[in-house]
Amino acid sequence: MNELARLRPMLPSDCRKPFSDPDWGYELKYDGYRLLADVDQGKVELRTKSGADATKWFPETVRALSGLPGQQVFDGEVCVLDEYGRPDFVSLHRRALSRRYVPGAPVVAYIVFDLLIADGDDVMGQPFVERKRRLTELLKQPPDGVLALSYIETEGEW
């Protein structure tokens, strides 16, 4: 469970305007809190991109991920989604200020972008497409509250 101490989220590339390129993959932007999740034989640890322990902040995410097999580290975003599936950052921020779950608080979803450790092996050096394939396979039937984010190939302007 100490994998998160050495890892940082895989941050997106910044560009001045949208572009299309056959060598790039494009993902939707979710407005939430970036979280790394270390899942190790049913035990789950969550860390923010600055390294703060967020495990107690989002117990529904911990419960959802605890059923996954093996040892995996995910890079994703925790979000409160409205009835249309749009991120509601204000509700998420209000909830997270307490640094713990409060009964009646809005439920979060964990949107997983990337797989950094797969079955205990560091896969960060593998191509993006291969990590996405492995992530999709691992989360083929994701637990409630967990979404594996797909990507759009080549058509960034779209």
PDB file of C-alpha atoms in Angstrom:
ATOM      1  CA  MET A   1       0.000   0.000   0.000  1.00  0.00           C
ATOM      2  CA  ASN A   2       2.968   2.356  -0.170  1.00  0.00           C
ATOM      3  CA  GLU A   3       2.898   2.699  -3.982  1.00  0.00           C
ATOM      4  CA  LEU A   4       1.161   6.068  -3.798  1.00  0.00           C
ATOM      5  CA  ALA A   5       4.045   7.704  -1.937  1.00  0.00           C
ATOM      6  CA  ARG A   6       6.186   7.568  -5.081  1.00  0.00           C
ATOM      7  CA  LEU A   7       3.537   8.182  -7.760  1.00  0.00           C
ATOM      8  CA  ARG A   8       1.974  11.316  -9.179  1.00  0.00           C
ATOM      9  CA  PRO A   9      -0.993  11.550 -11.554  1.00  0.00           C
ATOM     10  CA  MET A  10      -0.296  11.434 -15.279  1.00  0.00           C
ATOM     11  CA  LEU A  11      -1.157  15.029 -16.175  1.00  0.00           C
ATOM     12  CA  PRO A  12      -2.609  15.947 -19.580  1.00  0.00           C
ATOM     13  CA  SER A  13      -0.698  17.859 -22.207  1.00  0.00           C
ATOM     14  CA  ASP A  14      -1.614  21.505 -22.499  1.00  0.00           C
ATOM     15  CA  CYS A  15      -2.212  23.111 -25.876  1.00  0.00           C
ATOM     16  CA  ARG A  16      -3.418  26.472 -27.124  1.00  0.00           C
ATOM     17  CA  LYS A  17      -6.289  25.160 -29.279  1.00  0.00           C
ATOM     18  CA  PRO A  18      -7.910  21.816 -30.141  1.00  0.00           C
ATOM     19  CA  PHE A  19      -6.181  19.713 -32.790  1.00  0.00           C
ATOM     20  CA  SER A  20      -6.543  16.336 -34.456  1.00  0.00           C
ATOM     21  CA  ASP A  21      -3.663  13.917 -34.844  1.00  0.00           C
ATOM     22  CA  PRO A  22      -3.626  10.160 -35.543  1.00  0.00           C
ATOM     23  CA  ASP A  23      -0.922   9.697 -32.881  1.00  0.00           C
ATOM     24  CA  TRP A  24      -3.001  11.202 -30.062  1.00  0.00           C
ATOM     25  CA  GLY A  25      -5.909  10.065 -27.908  1.00  0.00           C
ATOM     26  CA  TYR A  26      -8.394  12.574 -26.476  1.00  0.00           C
ATOM     27  CA  GLU A  27     -10.432  12.337 -23.282  1.00  0.00           C
ATOM     28  CA  LEU A  28     -13.333  14.297 -21.877  1.00  0.00           C
ATOM     29  CA  LYS A  29     -12.480  16.626 -19.002  1.00  0.00           C
ATOM     30  CA  TYR A  30     -14.219  15.897 -15.704  1.00  0.00           C
ATOM     31  CA  ASP A  31     -14.259  18.605 -13.049  1.00  0.00           C
ATOM     32  CA  GLY A  32     -13.470  16.947  -9.737  1.00  0.00           C
ATOM     33  CA  TYR A  33     -10.591  16.011  -7.455  1.00  0.00           C
ATOM     34  CA  ARG A  34      -7.723  14.064  -8.951  1.00  0.00           C
ATOM     35  CA  LEU A  35      -7.146  10.853  -6.983  1.00  0.00           C
ATOM     36  CA  LEU A  36      -4.717   7.992  -7.206  1.00  0.00           C
ATOM     37  CA  ALA A  37      -6.164   4.741  -5.869  1.00  0.00           C
ATOM     38  CA  ASP A  38      -4.008   1.863  -4.651  1.00  0.00           C
ATOM     39  CA  VAL A  39      -5.990  -1.387  -4.518  1.00  0.00           C
ATOM     40  CA  ASP A  40      -4.078  -4.234  -2.921  1.00  0.00           C
ATOM     41  CA  GLN A  41      -5.885  -7.521  -2.171  1.00  0.00           C
ATOM     42  CA  GLY A  42      -9.047  -5.712  -1.087  1.00  0.00           C
ATOM     43  CA  LYS A  43      -7.355  -2.899   0.826  1.00  0.00           C
ATOM     44  CA  VAL A  44      -7.749   0.559  -0.746  1.00  0.00           C
ATOM     45  CA  GLU A  45      -5.863   3.811  -0.243  1.00  0.00           C
ATOM     46  CA  LEU A  46      -6.796   7.098  -1.939  1.00  0.00           C
ATOM     47  CA  ARG A  47      -4.424  10.068  -2.362  1.00  0.00           C
ATOM     48  CA  THR A  48      -4.923  13.504  -3.882  1.00  0.00           C
ATOM     49  CA  LYS A  49      -2.467  14.787  -6.488  1.00  0.00           C
ATOM     50  CA  SER A  50      -0.714  16.732  -3.708  1.00  0.00           C
ATOM     51  CA  GLY A  51      -0.358  13.517  -1.669  1.00  0.00           C
ATOM     52  CA  ALA A  52      -3.074  14.069   0.972  1.00  0.00           C
ATOM     53  CA  ASP A  53      -4.697  10.870   2.246  1.00  0.00           C
ATOM     54  CA  ALA A  54      -8.318  10.978   1.002  1.00  0.00           C
ATOM     55  CA  THR A  55      -9.253   7.414   1.943  1.00  0.00           C
ATOM     56  CA  LYS A  56     -11.749   8.482   4.636  1.00  0.00           C
ATOM     57  CA  TRP A  57     -13.204  11.258   2.471  1.00  0.00           C
ATOM     58  CA  PHE A  58     -14.798   8.903  -0.057  1.00  0.00           C
ATOM     59  CA  PRO A  59     -15.809   5.611   1.601  1.00  0.00           C
ATOM     60  CA  GLU A  60     -18.127   4.663  -1.265  1.00  0.00           C
ATOM     61  CA  THR A  61     -15.120   4.697  -3.623  1.00  0.00           C
ATOM     62  CA  VAL A  62     -13.111   2.592  -1.178  1.00  0.00           C
ATOM     63  CA  ARG A  63     -15.974   0.060  -0.953  1.00  0.00           C
ATOM     64  CA  ALA A  64     -16.360  -0.081  -4.734  1.00  0.00           C
ATOM     65  CA  LEU A  65     -12.663  -0.622  -5.422  1.00  0.00           C
ATOM     66  CA  SER A  66     -12.105  -3.100  -2.582  1.00  0.00           C
ATOM     67  CA  GLY A  67     -13.723  -5.888  -4.595  1.00  0.00           C
ATOM     68  CA  LEU A  68     -11.167  -5.701  -7.415  1.00  0.00           C
ATOM     69  CA  PRO A  69      -8.578  -8.484  -7.615  1.00  0.00           C
ATOM     70  CA  GLY A  70      -4.817  -8.246  -7.206  1.00  0.00           C
ATOM     71  CA  GLN A  71      -2.749  -5.103  -6.816  1.00  0.00           C
ATOM     72  CA  GLN A  72      -3.634  -2.169  -9.066  1.00  0.00           C
ATOM     73  CA  VAL A  73      -2.994   1.574  -8.990  1.00  0.00           C
ATOM     74  CA  PHE A  74      -5.471   3.791 -10.812  1.00  0.00           C
ATOM     75  CA  ASP A  75      -5.278   7.439 -11.791  1.00  0.00           C
ATOM     76  CA  GLY A  76      -8.654   9.139 -11.895  1.00  0.00           C
ATOM     77  CA  GLU A  77     -10.982  11.888 -10.796  1.00  0.00           C
ATOM     78  CA  VAL A  78     -13.640  11.694  -8.101  1.00  0.00           C
ATOM     79  CA  CYS A  79     -16.748  13.690  -9.050  1.00  0.00           C
ATOM     80  CA  VAL A  80     -20.257  14.413  -7.907  1.00  0.00           C
ATOM     81  CA  LEU A  81     -22.394  13.938 -11.012  1.00  0.00           C
ATOM     82  CA  ASP A  82     -25.755  15.602 -11.577  1.00  0.00           C
ATOM     83  CA  GLU A  83     -28.830  13.835 -12.991  1.00  0.00           C
ATOM     84  CA  TYR A  84     -27.409  14.254 -16.518  1.00  0.00           C
ATOM     85  CA  GLY A  85     -23.975  12.855 -15.661  1.00  0.00           C
ATOM     86  CA  ARG A  86     -22.307  16.273 -15.596  1.00  0.00           C
ATOM     87  CA  PRO A  87     -19.743  17.052 -12.895  1.00  0.00           C
ATOM     88  CA  ASP A  88     -20.940  19.313 -10.073  1.00  0.00           C
ATOM     89  CA  PHE A  89     -17.693  20.669  -8.635  1.00  0.00           C
ATOM     90  CA  VAL A  90     -19.376  22.939  -6.089  1.00  0.00           C
ATOM     91  CA  SER A  91     -21.167  19.954  -4.492  1.00  0.00           C
ATOM     92  CA  LEU A  92     -17.955  17.914  -4.501  1.00  0.00           C
ATOM     93  CA  HIS A  93     -15.939  20.723  -2.939  1.00  0.00           C
ATOM     94  CA  ARG A  94     -18.576  21.337  -0.265  1.00  0.00           C
ATOM     95  CA  ARG A  95     -18.536  17.635   0.574  1.00  0.00           C
ATOM     96  CA  ALA A  96     -14.747  17.332   0.623  1.00  0.00           C
ATOM     97  CA  LEU A  97     -14.250  20.292   2.972  1.00  0.00           C
ATOM     98  CA  SER A  98     -15.241  18.095   5.931  1.00  0.00           C
ATOM     99  CA  ARG A  99     -12.422  15.640   5.048  1.00  0.00           C
ATOM    100  CA  ARG A 100     -14.766  12.751   5.903  1.00  0.00           C
ATOM    101  CA  TYR A 101     -18.080  11.329   4.798  1.00  0.00           C
ATOM    102  CA  VAL A 102     -21.149  12.977   6.343  1.00  0.00           C
ATOM    103  CA  PRO A 103     -24.491  11.126   6.069  1.00  0.00           C
ATOM    104  CA  GLY A 104     -26.687  12.696   3.412  1.00  0.00           C
ATOM    105  CA  ALA A 105     -23.744  14.061   1.429  1.00  0.00           C
ATOM    106  CA  PRO A 106     -23.895  13.607  -2.348  1.00  0.00           C
ATOM    107  CA  VAL A 107     -22.441  10.332  -3.606  1.00  0.00           C
ATOM    108  CA  VAL A 108     -19.305  10.465  -5.738  1.00  0.00           C
ATOM    109  CA  ALA A 109     -18.231   8.549  -8.827  1.00  0.00           C
ATOM    110  CA  TYR A 110     -14.597   7.608  -9.467  1.00  0.00           C
ATOM    111  CA  ILE A 111     -13.763   8.260 -13.124  1.00  0.00           C
ATOM    112  CA  VAL A 112     -10.641   6.205 -13.935  1.00  0.00           C
ATOM    113  CA  PHE A 113      -8.358   7.612 -16.644  1.00  0.00           C
ATOM    114  CA  ASP A 114      -5.319   5.404 -16.404  1.00  0.00           C
ATOM    115  CA  LEU A 115      -3.794   2.247 -14.980  1.00  0.00           C
ATOM    116  CA  LEU A 116      -0.325   2.848 -13.475  1.00  0.00           C
ATOM    117  CA  ILE A 117       0.286  -0.481 -11.719  1.00  0.00           C
ATOM    118  CA  ALA A 118      -1.346  -3.651 -13.089  1.00  0.00           C
ATOM    119  CA  ASP A 119      -1.221  -6.885 -11.105  1.00  0.00           C
ATOM    120  CA  GLY A 120       1.702  -5.454  -9.129  1.00  0.00           C
ATOM    121  CA  ASP A 121       3.733  -4.487 -12.226  1.00  0.00           C
ATOM    122  CA  ASP A 122       4.601  -0.879 -13.095  1.00  0.00           C
ATOM    123  CA  VAL A 123       3.027  -0.263 -16.524  1.00  0.00           C
ATOM    124  CA  MET A 124       3.634   3.503 -16.741  1.00  0.00           C
ATOM    125  CA  GLY A 125       6.290   2.963 -19.409  1.00  0.00           C
ATOM    126  CA  GLN A 126       3.835   1.122 -21.655  1.00  0.00           C
ATOM    127  CA  PRO A 127       2.058   3.012 -24.438  1.00  0.00           C
ATOM    128  CA  PHE A 128      -1.132   4.873 -23.523  1.00  0.00           C
ATOM    129  CA  VAL A 129      -3.188   2.600 -25.806  1.00  0.00           C
ATOM    130  CA  GLU A 130      -1.922  -0.535 -24.043  1.00  0.00           C
ATOM    131  CA  ARG A 131      -2.644   0.897 -20.574  1.00  0.00           C
ATOM    132  CA  LYS A 132      -6.145   1.874 -21.736  1.00  0.00           C
ATOM    133  CA  ARG A 133      -6.707  -1.643 -23.112  1.00  0.00           C
ATOM    134  CA  ARG A 134      -5.662  -3.198 -19.807  1.00  0.00           C
ATOM    135  CA  LEU A 135      -7.803  -0.724 -17.854  1.00  0.00           C
ATOM    136  CA  THR A 136     -10.841  -1.478 -20.018  1.00  0.00           C
ATOM    137  CA  GLU A 137     -10.325  -5.217 -19.550  1.00  0.00           C
ATOM    138  CA  LEU A 138      -9.881  -4.905 -15.790  1.00  0.00           C
ATOM    139  CA  LEU A 139     -12.995  -2.711 -15.458  1.00  0.00           C
ATOM    140  CA  LYS A 140     -15.064  -4.531 -18.098  1.00  0.00           C
ATOM    141  CA  GLN A 141     -17.813  -4.812 -15.480  1.00  0.00           C
ATOM    142  CA  PRO A 142     -16.934  -1.930 -13.155  1.00  0.00           C
ATOM    143  CA  PRO A 143     -18.258  -1.794  -9.615  1.00  0.00           C
ATOM    144  CA  ASP A 144     -21.055   0.682  -8.903  1.00  0.00           C
ATOM    145  CA  GLY A 145     -19.664   4.200  -8.713  1.00  0.00           C
ATOM    146  CA  VAL A 146     -16.578   3.465 -10.844  1.00  0.00           C
ATOM    147  CA  LEU A 147     -16.331   4.445 -14.514  1.00  0.00           C
ATOM    148  CA  ALA A 148     -13.463   3.576 -16.862  1.00  0.00           C
ATOM    149  CA  LEU A 149     -13.020   6.601 -19.118  1.00  0.00           C
ATOM    150  CA  SER A 150     -12.662   5.718 -22.772  1.00  0.00           C
ATOM    151  CA  TYR A 151     -10.948   8.002 -25.231  1.00  0.00           C
ATOM    152  CA  ILE A 152     -11.487   9.402 -28.683  1.00  0.00           C
ATOM    153  CA  GLU A 153      -8.906   8.427 -31.279  1.00  0.00           C
ATOM    154  CA  THR A 154      -7.419  11.017 -33.658  1.00  0.00           C
ATOM    155  CA  GLU A 155     -10.387  13.480 -33.614  1.00  0.00           C
ATOM    156  CA  GLY A 156      -9.355  16.023 -30.999  1.00  0.00           C
ATOM    157  CA  GLU A 157     -11.166  18.908 -32.667  1.00  0.00           C
ATOM    158  CA  TRP A 158     -14.448  17.012 -32.454  1.00  0.00           C
TER     159      TRP A 158
END
